[in-house]
PDB file of C-alpha atoms in Angstrom:
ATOM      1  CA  UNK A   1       0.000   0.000   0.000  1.00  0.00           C
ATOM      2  CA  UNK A   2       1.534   3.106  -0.903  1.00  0.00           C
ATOM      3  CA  UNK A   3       1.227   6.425   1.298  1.00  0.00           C
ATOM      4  CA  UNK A   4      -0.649   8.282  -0.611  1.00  0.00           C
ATOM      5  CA  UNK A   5      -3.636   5.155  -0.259  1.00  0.00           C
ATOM      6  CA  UNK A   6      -2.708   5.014   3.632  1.00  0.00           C
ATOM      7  CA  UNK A   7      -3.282   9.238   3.772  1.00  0.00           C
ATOM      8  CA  UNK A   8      -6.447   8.215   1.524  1.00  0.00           C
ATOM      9  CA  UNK A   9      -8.027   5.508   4.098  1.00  0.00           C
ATOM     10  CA  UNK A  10      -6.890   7.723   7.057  1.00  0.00           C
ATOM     11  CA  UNK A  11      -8.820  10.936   5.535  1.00  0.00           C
ATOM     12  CA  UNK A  12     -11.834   8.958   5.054  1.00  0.00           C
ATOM     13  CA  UNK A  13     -11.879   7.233   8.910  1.00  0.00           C
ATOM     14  CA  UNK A  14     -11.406  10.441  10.336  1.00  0.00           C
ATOM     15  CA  UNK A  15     -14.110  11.919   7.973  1.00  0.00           C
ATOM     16  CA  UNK A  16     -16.228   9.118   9.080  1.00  0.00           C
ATOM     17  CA  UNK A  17     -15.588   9.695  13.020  1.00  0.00           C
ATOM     18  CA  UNK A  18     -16.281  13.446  12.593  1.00  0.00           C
ATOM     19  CA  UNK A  19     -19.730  12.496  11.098  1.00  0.00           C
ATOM     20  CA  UNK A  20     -20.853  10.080  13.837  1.00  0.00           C
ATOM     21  CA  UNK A  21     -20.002  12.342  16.216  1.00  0.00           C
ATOM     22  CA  UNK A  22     -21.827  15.367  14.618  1.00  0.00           C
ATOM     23  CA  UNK A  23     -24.881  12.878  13.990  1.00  0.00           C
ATOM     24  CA  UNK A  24     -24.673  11.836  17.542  1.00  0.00           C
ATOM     25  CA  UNK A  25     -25.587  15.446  18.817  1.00  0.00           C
ATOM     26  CA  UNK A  26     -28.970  17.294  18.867  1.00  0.00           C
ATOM     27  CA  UNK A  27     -29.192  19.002  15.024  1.00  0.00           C
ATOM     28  CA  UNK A  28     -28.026  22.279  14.904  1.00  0.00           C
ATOM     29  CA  UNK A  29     -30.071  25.506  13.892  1.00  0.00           C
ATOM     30  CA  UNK A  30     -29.521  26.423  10.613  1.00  0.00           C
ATOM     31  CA  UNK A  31     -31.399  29.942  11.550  1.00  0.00           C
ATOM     32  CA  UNK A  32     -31.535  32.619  14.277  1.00  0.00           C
ATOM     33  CA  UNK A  33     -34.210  30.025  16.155  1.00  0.00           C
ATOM     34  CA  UNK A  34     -36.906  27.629  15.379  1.00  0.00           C
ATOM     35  CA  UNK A  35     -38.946  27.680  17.687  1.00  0.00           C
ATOM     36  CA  UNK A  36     -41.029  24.405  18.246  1.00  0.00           C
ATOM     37  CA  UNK A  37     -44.251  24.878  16.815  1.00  0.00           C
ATOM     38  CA  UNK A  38     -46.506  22.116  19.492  1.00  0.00           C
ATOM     39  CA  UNK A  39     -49.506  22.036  17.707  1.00  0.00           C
ATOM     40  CA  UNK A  40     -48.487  20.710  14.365  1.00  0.00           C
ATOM     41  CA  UNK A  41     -48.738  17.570  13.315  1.00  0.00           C
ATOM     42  CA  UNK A  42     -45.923  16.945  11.205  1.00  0.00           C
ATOM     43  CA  UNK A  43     -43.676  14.166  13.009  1.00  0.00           C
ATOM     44  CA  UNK A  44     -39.744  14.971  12.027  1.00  0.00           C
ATOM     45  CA  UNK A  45     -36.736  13.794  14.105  1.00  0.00           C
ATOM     46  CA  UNK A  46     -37.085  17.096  16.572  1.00  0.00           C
ATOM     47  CA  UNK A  47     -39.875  19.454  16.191  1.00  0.00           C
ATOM     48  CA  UNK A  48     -41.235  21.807  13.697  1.00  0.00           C
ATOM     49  CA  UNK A  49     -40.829  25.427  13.832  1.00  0.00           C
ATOM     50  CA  UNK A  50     -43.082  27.843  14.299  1.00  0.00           C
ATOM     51  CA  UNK A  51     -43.573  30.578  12.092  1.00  0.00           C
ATOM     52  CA  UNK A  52     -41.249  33.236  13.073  1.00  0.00           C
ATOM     53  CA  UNK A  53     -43.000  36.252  12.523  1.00  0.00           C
ATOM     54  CA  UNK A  54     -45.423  34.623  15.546  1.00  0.00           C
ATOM     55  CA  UNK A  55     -42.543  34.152  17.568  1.00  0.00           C
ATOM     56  CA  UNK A  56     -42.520  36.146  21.039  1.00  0.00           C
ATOM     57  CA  UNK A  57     -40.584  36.467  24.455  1.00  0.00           C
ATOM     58  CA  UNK A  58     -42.870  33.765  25.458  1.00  0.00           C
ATOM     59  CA  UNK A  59     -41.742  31.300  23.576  1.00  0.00           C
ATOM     60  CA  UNK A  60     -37.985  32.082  24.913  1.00  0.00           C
ATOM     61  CA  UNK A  61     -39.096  32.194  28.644  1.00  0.00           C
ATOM     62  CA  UNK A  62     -39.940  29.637  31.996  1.00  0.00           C
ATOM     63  CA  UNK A  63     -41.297  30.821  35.478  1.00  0.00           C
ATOM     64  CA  UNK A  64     -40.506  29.145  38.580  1.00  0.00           C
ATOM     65  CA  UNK A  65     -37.420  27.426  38.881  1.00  0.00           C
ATOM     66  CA  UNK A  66     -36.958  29.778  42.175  1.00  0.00           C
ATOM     67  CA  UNK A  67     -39.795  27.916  43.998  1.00  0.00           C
ATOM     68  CA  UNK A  68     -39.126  23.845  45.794  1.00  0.00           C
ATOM     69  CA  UNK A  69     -41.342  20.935  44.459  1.00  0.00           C
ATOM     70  CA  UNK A  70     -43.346  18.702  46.929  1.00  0.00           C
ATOM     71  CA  UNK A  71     -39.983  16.300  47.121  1.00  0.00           C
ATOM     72  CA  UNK A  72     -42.302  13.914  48.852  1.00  0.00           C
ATOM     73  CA  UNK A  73     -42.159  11.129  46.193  1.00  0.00           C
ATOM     74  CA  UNK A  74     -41.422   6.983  46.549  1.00  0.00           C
ATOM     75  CA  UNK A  75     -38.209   7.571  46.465  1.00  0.00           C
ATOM     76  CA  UNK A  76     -37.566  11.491  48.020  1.00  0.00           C
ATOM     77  CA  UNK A  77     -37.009  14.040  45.414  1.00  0.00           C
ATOM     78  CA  UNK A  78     -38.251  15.149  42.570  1.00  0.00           C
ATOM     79  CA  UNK A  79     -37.294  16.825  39.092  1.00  0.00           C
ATOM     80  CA  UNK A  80     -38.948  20.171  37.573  1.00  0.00           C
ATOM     81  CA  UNK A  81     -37.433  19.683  34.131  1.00  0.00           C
ATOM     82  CA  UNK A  82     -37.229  22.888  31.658  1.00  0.00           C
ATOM     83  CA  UNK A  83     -36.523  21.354  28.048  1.00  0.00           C
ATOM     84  CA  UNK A  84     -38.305  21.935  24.875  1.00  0.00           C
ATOM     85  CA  UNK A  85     -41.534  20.906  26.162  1.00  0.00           C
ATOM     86  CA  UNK A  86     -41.755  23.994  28.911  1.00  0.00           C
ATOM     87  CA  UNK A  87     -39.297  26.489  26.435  1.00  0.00           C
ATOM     88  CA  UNK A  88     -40.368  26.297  22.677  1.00  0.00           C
ATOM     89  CA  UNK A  89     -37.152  28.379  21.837  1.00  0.00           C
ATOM     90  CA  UNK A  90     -35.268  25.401  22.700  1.00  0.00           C
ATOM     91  CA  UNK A  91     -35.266  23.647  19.800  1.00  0.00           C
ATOM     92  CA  UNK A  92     -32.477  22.927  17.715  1.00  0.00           C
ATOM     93  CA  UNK A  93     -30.613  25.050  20.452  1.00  0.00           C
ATOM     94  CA  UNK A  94     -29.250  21.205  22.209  1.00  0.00           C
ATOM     95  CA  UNK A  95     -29.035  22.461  25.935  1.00  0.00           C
ATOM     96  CA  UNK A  96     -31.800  21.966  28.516  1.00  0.00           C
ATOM     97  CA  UNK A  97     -31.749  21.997  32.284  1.00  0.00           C
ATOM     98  CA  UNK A  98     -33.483  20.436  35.419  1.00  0.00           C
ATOM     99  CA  UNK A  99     -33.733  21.399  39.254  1.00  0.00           C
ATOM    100  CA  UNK A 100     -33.710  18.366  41.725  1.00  0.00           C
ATOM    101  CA  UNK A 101     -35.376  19.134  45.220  1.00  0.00           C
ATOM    102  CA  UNK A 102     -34.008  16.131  47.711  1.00  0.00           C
ATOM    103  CA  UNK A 103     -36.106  15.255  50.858  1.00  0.00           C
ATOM    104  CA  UNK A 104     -33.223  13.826  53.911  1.00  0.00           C
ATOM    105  CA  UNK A 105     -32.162  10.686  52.649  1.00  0.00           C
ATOM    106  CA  UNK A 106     -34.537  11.293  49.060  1.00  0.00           C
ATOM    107  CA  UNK A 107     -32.578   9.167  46.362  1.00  0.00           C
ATOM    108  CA  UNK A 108     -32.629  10.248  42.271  1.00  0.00           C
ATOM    109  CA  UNK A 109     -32.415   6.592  41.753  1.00  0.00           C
ATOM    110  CA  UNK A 110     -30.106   5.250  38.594  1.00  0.00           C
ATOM    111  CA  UNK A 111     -30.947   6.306  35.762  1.00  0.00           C
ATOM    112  CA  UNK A 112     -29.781   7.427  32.052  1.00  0.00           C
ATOM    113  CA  UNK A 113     -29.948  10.550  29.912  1.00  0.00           C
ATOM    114  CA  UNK A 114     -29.446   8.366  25.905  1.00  0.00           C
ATOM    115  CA  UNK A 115     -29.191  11.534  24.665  1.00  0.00           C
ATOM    116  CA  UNK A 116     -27.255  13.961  26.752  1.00  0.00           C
ATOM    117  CA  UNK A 117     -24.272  14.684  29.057  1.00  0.00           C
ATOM    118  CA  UNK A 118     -25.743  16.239  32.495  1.00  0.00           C
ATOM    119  CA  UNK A 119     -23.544  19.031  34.338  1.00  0.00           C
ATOM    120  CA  UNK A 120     -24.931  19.136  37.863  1.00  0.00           C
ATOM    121  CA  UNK A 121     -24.384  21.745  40.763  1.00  0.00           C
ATOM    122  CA  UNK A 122     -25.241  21.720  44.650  1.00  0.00           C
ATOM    123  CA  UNK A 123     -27.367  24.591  45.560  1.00  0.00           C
ATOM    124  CA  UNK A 124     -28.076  23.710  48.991  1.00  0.00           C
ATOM    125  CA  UNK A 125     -26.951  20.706  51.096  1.00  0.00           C
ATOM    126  CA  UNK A 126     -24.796  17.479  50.577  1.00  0.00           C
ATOM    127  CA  UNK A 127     -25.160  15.005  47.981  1.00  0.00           C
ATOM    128  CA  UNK A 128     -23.510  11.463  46.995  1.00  0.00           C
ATOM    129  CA  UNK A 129     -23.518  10.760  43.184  1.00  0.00           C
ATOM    130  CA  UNK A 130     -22.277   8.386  41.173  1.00  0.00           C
ATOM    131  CA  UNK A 131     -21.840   6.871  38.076  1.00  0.00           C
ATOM    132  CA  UNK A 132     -21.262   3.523  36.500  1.00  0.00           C
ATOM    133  CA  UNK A 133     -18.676   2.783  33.531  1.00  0.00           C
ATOM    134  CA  UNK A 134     -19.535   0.631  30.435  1.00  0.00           C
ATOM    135  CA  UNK A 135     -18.897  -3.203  29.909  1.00  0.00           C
ATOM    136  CA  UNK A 136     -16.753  -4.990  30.452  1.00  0.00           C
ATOM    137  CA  UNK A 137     -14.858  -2.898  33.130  1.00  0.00           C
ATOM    138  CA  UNK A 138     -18.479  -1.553  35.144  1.00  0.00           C
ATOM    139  CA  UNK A 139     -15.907   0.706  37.119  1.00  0.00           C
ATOM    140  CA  UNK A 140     -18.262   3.150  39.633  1.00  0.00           C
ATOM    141  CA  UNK A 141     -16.949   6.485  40.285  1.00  0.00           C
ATOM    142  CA  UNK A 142     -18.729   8.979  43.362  1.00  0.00           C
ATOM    143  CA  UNK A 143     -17.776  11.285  45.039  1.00  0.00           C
ATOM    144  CA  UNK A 144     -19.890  13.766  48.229  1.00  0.00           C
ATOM    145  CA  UNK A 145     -20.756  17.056  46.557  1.00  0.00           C
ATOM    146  CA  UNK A 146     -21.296  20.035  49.227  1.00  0.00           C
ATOM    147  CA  UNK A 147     -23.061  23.357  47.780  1.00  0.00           C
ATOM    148  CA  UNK A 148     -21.135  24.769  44.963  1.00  0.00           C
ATOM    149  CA  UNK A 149     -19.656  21.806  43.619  1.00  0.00           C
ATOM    150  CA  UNK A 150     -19.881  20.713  40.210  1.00  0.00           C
ATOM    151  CA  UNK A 151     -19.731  16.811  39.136  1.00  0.00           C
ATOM    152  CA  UNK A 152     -20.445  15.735  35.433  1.00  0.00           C
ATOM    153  CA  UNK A 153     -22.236  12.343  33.945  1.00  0.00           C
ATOM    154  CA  UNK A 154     -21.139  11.743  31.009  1.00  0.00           C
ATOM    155  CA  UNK A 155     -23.623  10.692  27.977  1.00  0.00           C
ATOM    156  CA  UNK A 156     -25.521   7.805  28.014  1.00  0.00           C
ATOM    157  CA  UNK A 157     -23.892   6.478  31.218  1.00  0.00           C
ATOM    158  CA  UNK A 158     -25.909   4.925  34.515  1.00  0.00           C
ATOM    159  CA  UNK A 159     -25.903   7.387  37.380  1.00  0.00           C
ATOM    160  CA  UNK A 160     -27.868   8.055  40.602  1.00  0.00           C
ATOM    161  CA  UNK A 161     -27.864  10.774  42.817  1.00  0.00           C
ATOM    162  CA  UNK A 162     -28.160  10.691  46.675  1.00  0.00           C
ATOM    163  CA  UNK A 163     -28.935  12.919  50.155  1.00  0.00           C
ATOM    164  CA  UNK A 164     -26.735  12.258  52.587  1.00  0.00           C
ATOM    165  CA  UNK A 165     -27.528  15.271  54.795  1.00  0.00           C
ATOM    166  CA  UNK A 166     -30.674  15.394  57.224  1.00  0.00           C
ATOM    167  CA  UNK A 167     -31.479  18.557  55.518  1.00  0.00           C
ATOM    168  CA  UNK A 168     -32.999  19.059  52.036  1.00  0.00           C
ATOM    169  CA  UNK A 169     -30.946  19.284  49.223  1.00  0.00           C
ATOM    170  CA  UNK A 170     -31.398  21.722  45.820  1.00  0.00           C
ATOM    171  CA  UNK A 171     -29.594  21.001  43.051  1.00  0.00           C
ATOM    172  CA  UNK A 172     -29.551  22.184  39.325  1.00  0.00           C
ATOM    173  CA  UNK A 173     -28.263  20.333  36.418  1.00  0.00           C
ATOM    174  CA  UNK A 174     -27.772  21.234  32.649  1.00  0.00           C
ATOM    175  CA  UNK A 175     -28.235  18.791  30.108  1.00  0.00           C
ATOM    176  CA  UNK A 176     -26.536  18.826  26.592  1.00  0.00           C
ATOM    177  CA  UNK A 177     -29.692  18.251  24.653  1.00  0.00           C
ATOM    178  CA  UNK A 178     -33.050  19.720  23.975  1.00  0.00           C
ATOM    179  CA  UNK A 179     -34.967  16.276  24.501  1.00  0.00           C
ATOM    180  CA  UNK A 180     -32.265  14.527  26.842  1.00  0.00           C
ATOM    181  CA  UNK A 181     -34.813  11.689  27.949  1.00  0.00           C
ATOM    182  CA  UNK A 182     -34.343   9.815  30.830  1.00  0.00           C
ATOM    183  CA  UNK A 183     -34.595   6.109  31.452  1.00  0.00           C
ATOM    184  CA  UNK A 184     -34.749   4.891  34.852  1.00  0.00           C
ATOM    185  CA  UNK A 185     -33.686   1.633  35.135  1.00  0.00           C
ATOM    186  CA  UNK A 186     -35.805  -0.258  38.108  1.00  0.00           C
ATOM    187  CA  UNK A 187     -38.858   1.449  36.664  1.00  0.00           C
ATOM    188  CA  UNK A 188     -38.391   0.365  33.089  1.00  0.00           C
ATOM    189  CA  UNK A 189     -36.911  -3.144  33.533  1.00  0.00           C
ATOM    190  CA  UNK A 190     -39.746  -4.183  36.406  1.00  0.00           C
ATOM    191  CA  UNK A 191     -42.258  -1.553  35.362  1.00  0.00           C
ATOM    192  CA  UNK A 192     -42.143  -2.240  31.425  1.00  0.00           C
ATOM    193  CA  UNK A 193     -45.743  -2.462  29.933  1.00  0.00           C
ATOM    194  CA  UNK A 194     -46.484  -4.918  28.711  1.00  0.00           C
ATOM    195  CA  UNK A 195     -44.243  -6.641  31.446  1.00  0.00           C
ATOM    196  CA  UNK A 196     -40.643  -8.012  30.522  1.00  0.00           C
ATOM    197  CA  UNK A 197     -41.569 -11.882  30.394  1.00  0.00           C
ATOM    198  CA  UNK A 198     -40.345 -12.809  34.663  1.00  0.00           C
ATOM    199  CA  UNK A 199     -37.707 -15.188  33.245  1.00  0.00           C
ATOM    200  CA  UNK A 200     -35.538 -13.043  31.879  1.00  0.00           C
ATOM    201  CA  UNK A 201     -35.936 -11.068  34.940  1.00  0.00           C
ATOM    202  CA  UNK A 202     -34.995 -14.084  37.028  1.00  0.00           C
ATOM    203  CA  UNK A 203     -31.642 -15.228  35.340  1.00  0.00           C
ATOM    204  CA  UNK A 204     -30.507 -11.494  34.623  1.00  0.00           C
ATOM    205  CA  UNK A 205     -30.455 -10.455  38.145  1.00  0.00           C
ATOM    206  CA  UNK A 206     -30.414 -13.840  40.064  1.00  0.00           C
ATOM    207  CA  UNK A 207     -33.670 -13.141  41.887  1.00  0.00           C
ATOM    208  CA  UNK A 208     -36.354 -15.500  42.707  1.00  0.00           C
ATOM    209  CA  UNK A 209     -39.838 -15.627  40.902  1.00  0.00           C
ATOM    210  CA  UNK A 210     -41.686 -14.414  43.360  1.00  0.00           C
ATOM    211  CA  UNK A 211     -38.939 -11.188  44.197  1.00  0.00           C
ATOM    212  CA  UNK A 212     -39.652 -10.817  40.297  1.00  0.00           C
ATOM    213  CA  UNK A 213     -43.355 -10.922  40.422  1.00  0.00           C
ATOM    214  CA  UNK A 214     -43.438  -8.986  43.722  1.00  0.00           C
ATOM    215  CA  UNK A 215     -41.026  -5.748  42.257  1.00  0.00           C
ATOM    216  CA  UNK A 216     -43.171  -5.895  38.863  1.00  0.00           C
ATOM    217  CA  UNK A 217     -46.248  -5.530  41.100  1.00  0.00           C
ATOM    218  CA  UNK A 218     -44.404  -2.507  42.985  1.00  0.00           C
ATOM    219  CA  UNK A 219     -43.237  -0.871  40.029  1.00  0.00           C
ATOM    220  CA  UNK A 220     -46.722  -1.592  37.558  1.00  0.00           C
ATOM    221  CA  UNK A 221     -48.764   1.419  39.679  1.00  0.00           C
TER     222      UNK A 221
END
C-alpha cells in the first residue's frame, strides 16, 4: 500500500468519526431560532418550527425554577425539568436543564440521559452521586458534593444521585440536549408495559420468581 492510499483511508476514517459524532448530537439551527411549533402535526426527528413572525418572548421564557417541588415522592425528590416541552425556543438550540429538590435521605435513583451529558451543581446541602462505567470494566466512580460543587455524567452512562444530609438538598443540572430523555432503570426493567416476560428477569439479576413478580407488582402502579 503506498502512502498516498494510507493518507487516503486515514482521511476517510477520520471523515467518518467526525460524522458520527456530529450525527450523535442534537441538530443544529440552521437559523436565528426555530422555535417548536406544538400544535403541528408533522412528526420529524425534533420538532417543527413555528412561524417566526409569531414568535414572542414567550416562547424564549420559563417561570418558577426559584420555587421547591413537593420532594415527597417513593423515592424522596423530585425533578422540575425545563426542556423543549416547557421552552419552545429550545429547539435545535441542544441544551436543557433540570432542578432536583431532595427530601433527607430522598434518592434520584439510577438512571440514564441516551441523549445527553448532564452538568450538575449543589445549591443547597450534601449530595452522593455516582456513576457507573460501560462493559466490560463496570468501574463506579462517586464522590460527596457540598453546595457549589460541580460533578459531570457523562452521555448515556448509569448514574444516581443521593442525600446524605438530614437537611434538604437543591440542586440544578444542565443537560446537553433539547430532549435529553431519561430512562430509569428499576422502573423500566420491572415496570415495562407490557411486562418483561419474569424469566428473563430471574436469570438477569439472580432473583427468585416471586422477588420478580413482587417488584413488577411494585413498580406496575
Amino acid at each position: 500500500m503506498t502512502m498516498d492510499s494510507k493518507l487516503v483511508i486515514l482521511f476517510f476514517a477520520v471523515a467518518m468519526a467526525i460524522a458520527s459524532s456530529a450525527m450523535a448530537s442534537d441538530p443544529s439551527p440552521l437559523q436565528d431560532f426555530c422555535v417548536a411549533d406544538h400544535a403541528s402535526k408533522v412528526l420529524v426527528n425534533g420538532l417543527v418550527c413555528k412561524n417566526p413572525k409569531y414568535v414572542t418572548e414567550k416562547d424564549f421564557f420559563f417561570s418558577g425554577l426559584d420555587k421547591a417541588n413537593n420532594s415527597k415522592s417513593r423515592v424522596g425528590s423530585i425533578v422540575t425539568p425545563v426542556n423543549v416541552a416547557q421552552i419552545p425556543g429550545l429547539n435545535t438550540l441542544g441544551i436543557s436543564l433540570v432542578r432536583i429538590d431532595f427530601q433527607p435521605g430522598g434518592l434520584n435513583p439510577p438512571h440514564t440521559h441516551p441523549r445527553a451529558t448532564e452538568l450538575l451543581t449543589v445549591l443547597e446541602g450534601t449530595l452522593g452521586v455516582g456513576f457507573v462505567t460501560s462493559n466490560s470494566e463496570n468501574r463506579f466512580i462517586s464522590k460527596v458534593l457540598k453546595k457549589g460543587d460541580v460533578f459531570t455524567f457523562p452521555i448515556g452512562l448509569i448514574h444516581f444521585q443521593i442525600n446524605l444530609g438530614k437537611d434538604p438538598v437543591v440542586a440544578i443540572a444542565a443537560l446537553s440536549s433539547q430532549n435529553p430523555g431519561v430512562i430509569t432503570i428499576a422502573d423500566a426493567l420491572f415496570g415495562s408495559k407490557p411486562p418483561i416476560d419474569v424469566n428473563v428477569l430471574t436469570k438477569a439479576f439472580s432473583l427468585d420468581k416471586d422477588v420478580v413478580k413482587y417488584l413488577q407488582d411494585e413498580f406496575s402502579d
